[in-house]
PDB file of C-alpha atoms in Angstrom:
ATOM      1  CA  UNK C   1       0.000   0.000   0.000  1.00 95.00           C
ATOM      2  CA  UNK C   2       1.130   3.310  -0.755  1.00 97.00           C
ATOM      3  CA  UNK C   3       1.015   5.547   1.964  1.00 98.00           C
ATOM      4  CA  UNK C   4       1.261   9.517   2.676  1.00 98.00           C
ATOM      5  CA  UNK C   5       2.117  10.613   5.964  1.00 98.00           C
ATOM      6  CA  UNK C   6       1.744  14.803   6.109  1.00 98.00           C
ATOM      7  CA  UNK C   7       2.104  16.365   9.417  1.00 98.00           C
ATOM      8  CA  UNK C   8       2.878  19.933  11.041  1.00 98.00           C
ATOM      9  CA  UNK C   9       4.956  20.147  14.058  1.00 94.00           C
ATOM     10  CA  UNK C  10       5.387  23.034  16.043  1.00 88.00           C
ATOM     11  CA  UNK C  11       8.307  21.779  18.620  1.00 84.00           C
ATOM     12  CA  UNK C  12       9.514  18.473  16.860  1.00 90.00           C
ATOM     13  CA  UNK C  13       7.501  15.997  18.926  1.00 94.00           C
ATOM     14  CA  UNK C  14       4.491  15.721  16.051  1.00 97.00           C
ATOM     15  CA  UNK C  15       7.512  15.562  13.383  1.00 97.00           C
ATOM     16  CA  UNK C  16       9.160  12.328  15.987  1.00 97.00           C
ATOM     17  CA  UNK C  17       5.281  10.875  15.671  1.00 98.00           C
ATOM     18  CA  UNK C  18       4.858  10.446  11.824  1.00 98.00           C
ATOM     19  CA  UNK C  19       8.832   9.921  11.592  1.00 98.00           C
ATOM     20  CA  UNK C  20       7.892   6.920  13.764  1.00 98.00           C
ATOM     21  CA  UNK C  21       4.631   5.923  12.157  1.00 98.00           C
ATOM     22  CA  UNK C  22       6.505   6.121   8.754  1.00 98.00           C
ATOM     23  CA  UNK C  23       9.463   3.732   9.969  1.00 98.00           C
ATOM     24  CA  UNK C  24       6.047   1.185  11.129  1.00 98.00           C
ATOM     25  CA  UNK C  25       4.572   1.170   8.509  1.00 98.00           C
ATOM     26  CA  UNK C  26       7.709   0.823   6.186  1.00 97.00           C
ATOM     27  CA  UNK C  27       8.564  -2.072   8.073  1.00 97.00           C
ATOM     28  CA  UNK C  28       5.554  -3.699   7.594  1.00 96.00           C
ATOM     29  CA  UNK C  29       6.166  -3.789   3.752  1.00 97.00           C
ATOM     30  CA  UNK C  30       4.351  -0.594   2.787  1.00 97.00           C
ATOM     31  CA  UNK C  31       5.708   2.594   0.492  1.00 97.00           C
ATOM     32  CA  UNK C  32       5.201   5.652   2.608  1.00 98.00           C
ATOM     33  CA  UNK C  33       6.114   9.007   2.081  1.00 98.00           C
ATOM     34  CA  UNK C  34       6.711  11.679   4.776  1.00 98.00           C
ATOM     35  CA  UNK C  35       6.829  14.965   4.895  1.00 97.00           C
ATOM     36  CA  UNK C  36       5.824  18.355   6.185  1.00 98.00           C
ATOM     37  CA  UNK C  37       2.218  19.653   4.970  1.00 97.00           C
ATOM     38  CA  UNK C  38       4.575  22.577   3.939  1.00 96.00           C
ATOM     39  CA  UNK C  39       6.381  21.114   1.685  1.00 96.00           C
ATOM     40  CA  UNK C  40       2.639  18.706   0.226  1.00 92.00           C
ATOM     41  CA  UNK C  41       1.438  22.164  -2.173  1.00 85.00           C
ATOM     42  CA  UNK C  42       0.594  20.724  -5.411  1.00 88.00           C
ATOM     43  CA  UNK C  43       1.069  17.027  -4.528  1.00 93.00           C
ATOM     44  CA  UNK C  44      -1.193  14.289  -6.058  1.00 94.00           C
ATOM     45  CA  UNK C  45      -2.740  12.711  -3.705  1.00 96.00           C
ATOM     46  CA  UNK C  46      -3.812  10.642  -6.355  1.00 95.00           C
ATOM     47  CA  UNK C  47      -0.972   8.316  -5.803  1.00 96.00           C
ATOM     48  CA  UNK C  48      -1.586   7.417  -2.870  1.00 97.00           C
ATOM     49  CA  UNK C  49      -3.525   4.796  -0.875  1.00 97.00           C
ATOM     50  CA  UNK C  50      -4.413   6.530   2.384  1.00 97.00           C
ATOM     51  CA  UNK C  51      -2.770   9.165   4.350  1.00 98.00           C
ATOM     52  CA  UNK C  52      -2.058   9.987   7.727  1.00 98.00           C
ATOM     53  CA  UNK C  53      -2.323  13.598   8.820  1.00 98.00           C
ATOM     54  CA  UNK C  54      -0.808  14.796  11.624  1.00 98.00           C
ATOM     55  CA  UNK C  55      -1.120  17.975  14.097  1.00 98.00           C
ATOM     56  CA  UNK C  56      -0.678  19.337  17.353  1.00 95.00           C
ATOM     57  CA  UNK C  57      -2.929  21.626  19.269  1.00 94.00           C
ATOM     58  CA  UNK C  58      -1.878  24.693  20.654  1.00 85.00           C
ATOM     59  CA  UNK C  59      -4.006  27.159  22.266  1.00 82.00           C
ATOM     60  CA  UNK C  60      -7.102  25.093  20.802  1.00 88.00           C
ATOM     61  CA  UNK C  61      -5.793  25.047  17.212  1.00 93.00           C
ATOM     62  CA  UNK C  62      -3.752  23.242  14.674  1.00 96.00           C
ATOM     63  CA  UNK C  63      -0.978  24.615  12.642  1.00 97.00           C
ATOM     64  CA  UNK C  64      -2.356  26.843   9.811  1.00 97.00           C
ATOM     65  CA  UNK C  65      -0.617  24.829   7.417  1.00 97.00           C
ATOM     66  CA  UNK C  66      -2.124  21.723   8.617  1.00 98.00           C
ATOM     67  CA  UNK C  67      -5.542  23.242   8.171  1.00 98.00           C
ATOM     68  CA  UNK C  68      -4.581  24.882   5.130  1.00 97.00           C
ATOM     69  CA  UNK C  69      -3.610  21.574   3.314  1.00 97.00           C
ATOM     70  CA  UNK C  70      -6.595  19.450   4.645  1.00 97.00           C
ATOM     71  CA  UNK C  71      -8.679  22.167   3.040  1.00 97.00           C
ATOM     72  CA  UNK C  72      -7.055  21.990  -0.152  1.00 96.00           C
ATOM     73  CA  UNK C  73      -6.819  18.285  -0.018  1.00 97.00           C
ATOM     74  CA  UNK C  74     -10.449  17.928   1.417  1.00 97.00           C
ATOM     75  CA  UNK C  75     -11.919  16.022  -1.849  1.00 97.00           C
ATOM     76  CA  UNK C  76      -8.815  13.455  -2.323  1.00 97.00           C
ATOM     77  CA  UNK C  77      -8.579  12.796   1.404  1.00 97.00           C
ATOM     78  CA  UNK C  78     -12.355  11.981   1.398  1.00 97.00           C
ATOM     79  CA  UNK C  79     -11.803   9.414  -1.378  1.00 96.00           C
ATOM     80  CA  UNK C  80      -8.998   7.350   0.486  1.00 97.00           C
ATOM     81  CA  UNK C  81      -8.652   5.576   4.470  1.00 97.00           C
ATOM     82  CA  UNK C  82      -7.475   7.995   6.496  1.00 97.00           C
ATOM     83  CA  UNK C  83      -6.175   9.000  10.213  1.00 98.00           C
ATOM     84  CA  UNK C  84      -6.126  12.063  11.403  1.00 98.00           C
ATOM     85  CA  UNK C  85      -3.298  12.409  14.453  1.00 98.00           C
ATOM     86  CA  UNK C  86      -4.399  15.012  17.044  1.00 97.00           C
ATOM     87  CA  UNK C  87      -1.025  15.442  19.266  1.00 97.00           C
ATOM     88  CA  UNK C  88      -1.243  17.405  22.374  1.00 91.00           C
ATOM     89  CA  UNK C  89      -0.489  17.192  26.571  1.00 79.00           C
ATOM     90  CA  UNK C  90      -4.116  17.361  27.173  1.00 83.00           C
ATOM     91  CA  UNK C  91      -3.964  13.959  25.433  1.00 87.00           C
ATOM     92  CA  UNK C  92      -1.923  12.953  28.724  1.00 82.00           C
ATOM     93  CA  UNK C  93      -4.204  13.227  31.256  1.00 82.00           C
ATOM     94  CA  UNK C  94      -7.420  11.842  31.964  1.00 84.00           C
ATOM     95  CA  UNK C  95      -9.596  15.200  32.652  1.00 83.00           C
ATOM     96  CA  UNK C  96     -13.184  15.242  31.182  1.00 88.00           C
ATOM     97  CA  UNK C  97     -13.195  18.695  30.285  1.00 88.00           C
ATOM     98  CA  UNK C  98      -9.642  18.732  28.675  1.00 84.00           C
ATOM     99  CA  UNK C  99     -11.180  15.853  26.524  1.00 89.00           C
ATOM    100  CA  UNK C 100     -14.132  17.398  25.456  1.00 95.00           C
ATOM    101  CA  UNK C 101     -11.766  20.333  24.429  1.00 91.00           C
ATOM    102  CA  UNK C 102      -9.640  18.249  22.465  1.00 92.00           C
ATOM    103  CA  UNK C 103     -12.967  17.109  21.068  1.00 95.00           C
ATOM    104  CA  UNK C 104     -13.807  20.367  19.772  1.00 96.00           C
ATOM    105  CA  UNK C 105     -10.370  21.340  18.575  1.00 96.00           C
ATOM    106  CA  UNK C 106     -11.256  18.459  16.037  1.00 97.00           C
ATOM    107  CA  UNK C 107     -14.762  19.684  15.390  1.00 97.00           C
ATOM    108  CA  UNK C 108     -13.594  23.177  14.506  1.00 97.00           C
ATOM    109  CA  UNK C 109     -10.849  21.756  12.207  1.00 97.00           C
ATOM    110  CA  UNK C 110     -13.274  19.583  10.477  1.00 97.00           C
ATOM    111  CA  UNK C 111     -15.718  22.483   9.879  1.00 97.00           C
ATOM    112  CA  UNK C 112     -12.564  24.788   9.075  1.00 97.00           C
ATOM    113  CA  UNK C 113     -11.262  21.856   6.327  1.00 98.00           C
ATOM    114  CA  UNK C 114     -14.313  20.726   5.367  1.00 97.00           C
ATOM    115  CA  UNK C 115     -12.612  17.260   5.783  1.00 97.00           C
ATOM    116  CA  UNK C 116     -13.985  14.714   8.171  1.00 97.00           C
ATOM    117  CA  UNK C 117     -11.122  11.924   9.154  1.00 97.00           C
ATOM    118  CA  UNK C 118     -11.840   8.436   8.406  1.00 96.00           C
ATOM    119  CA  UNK C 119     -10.303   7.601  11.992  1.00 97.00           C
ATOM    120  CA  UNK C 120      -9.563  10.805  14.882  1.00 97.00           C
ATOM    121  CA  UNK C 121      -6.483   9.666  17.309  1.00 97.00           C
ATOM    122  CA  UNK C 122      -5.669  11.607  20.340  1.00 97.00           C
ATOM    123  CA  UNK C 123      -1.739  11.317  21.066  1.00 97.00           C
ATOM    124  CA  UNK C 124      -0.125  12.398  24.225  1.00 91.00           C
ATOM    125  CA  UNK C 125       2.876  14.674  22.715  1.00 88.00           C
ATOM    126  CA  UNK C 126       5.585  16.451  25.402  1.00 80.00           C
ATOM    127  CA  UNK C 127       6.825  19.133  27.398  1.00 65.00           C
ATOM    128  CA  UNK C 128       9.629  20.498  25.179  1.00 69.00           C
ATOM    129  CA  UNK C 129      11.497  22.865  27.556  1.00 60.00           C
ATOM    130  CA  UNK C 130      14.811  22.960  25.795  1.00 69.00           C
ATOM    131  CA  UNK C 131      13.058  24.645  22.376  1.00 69.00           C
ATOM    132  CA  UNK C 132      10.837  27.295  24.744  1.00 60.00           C
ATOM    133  CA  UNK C 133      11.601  30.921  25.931  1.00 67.00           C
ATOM    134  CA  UNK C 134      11.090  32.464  28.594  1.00 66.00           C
ATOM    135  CA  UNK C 135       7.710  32.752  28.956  1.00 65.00           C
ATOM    136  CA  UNK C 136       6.405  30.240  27.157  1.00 63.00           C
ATOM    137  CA  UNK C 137       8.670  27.965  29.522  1.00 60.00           C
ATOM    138  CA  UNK C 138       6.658  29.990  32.188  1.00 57.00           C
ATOM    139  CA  UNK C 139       3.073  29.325  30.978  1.00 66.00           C
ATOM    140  CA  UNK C 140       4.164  25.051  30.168  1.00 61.00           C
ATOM    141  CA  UNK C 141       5.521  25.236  34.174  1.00 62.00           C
ATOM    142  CA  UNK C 142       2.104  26.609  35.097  1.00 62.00           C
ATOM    143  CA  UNK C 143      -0.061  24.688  33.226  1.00 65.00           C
ATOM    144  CA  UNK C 144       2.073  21.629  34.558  1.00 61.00           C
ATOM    145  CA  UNK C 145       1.332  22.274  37.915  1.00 59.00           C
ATOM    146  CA  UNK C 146      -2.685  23.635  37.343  1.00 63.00           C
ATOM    147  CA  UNK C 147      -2.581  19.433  36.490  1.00 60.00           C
ATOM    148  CA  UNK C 148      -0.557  18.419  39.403  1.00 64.00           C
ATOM    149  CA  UNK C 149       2.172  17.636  37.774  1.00 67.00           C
ATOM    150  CA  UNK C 150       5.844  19.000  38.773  1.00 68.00           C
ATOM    151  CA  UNK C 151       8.329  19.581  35.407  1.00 66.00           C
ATOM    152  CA  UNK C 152      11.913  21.095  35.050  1.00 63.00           C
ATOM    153  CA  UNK C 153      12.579  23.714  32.668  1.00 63.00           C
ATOM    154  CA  UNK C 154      15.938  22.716  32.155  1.00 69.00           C
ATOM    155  CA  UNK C 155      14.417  19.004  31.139  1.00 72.00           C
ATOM    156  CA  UNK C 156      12.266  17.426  28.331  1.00 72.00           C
ATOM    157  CA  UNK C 157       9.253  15.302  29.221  1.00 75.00           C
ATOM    158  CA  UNK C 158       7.542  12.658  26.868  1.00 82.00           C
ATOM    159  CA  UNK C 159       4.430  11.850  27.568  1.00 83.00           C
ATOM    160  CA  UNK C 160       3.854   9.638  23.871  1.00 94.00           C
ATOM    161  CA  UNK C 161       2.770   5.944  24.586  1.00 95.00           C
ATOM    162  CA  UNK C 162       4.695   4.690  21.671  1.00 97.00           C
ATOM    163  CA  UNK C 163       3.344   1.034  22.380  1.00 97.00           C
ATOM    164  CA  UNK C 164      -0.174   1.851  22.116  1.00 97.00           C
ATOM    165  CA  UNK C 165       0.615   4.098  19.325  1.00 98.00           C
ATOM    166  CA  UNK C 166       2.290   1.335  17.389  1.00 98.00           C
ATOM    167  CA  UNK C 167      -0.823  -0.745  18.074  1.00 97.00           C
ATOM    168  CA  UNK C 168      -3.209   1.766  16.621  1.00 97.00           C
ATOM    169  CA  UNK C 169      -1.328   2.714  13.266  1.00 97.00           C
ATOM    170  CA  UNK C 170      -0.906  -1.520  12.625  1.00 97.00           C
ATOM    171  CA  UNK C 171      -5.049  -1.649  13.106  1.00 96.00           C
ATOM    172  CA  UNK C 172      -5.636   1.669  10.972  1.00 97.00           C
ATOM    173  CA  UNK C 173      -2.947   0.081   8.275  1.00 96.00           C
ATOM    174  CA  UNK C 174      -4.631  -3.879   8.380  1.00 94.00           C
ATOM    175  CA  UNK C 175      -8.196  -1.654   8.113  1.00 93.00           C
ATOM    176  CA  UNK C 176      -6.885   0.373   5.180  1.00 89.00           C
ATOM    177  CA  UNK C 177      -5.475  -2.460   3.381  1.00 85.00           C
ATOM    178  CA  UNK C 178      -8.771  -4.088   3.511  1.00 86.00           C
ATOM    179  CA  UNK C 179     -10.617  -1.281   2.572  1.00 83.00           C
ATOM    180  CA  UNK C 180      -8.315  -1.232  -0.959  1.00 66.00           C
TER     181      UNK C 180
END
């Protein structure tokens, strides 16, 4: 199966996610092709068997890009199997009403894109403290601790199950191959 794999990442840990998804899904015999939805203008989805988008919230959006392209690509993406990767720390944590948010970050992008995902996924991404400045290092510490947790701004934090992450591409993948 030939696969696209288009993501936007705004502090490398979305990038590490379809860089790992890609390596998967490689190894398990199919042709994939990664890259930034920066660098997807003009590309045919056409050749392609289904895609994998990925994105990470911030502030209760995706990367304009991200949106951008899934607007542009609404039509092809509609036409193939696809997974839409929703990366973010609320993703982490088990809070109702961080849920429900993430929940509508994906309702606004589908109504922004006019795409609807074949398959929404909800990935814990990471405290990147090393890439911040001052105050957004500030505003990670204190959202940290409004969740009880204690971080280090001298120290990353990952919070991506890569095992169940693994599990759920291999499912979406064995789906998609049936569905072609």
């Amino acid at each position: 199966m030939k696969l696209l794999i288009a993501y936007a990442s705004t502090e490398g840990q979305t990038r590490k996610i379809a860089r790992f998804c890609a390596d998967r899904l490689a190894d398990a015999g199919h042709f994939v092709e990664l890259m930034r939805v920066e660098d997807a203008e003009g590309l045919a989805l056409s050749r392609f068997d289904a895609a994998i988008l990925a994105g990470s919230v911030h502030i209760g959006k995706y990367q304009e890009a991200l949106v951008d392209f899934a607007r542009a690509s609404a039509k092809e993406l509609a036409a193939m199997p696809t997974l839409f990767l929703s990366v973010s720390l609320a993703a982490a944590g088990t809070d109702a009403e961080d849920w429900k948010g993430l929940e509508d970050c994906v309702a606004a992008f589908r109504a922004a894109t006019g795409w609807a995902p074949g398959r929404v996924a909800h990935v814990a991404g990471a405290f990147r403290f090393t890439q911040y400045d001052f105050f957004r290092a500030w505003a990670m510490r204190w959202i940290a601790a409004q969740k009880g947790q204690e971080v280090h701004h001298h120290e990353d934090r990952e919070y991506t199950d890569w095992p169940v992450l693994a599990r759920l591409v291999d499912e979406w993948a064995g789906q998609a191959v049936e569905a072609g």
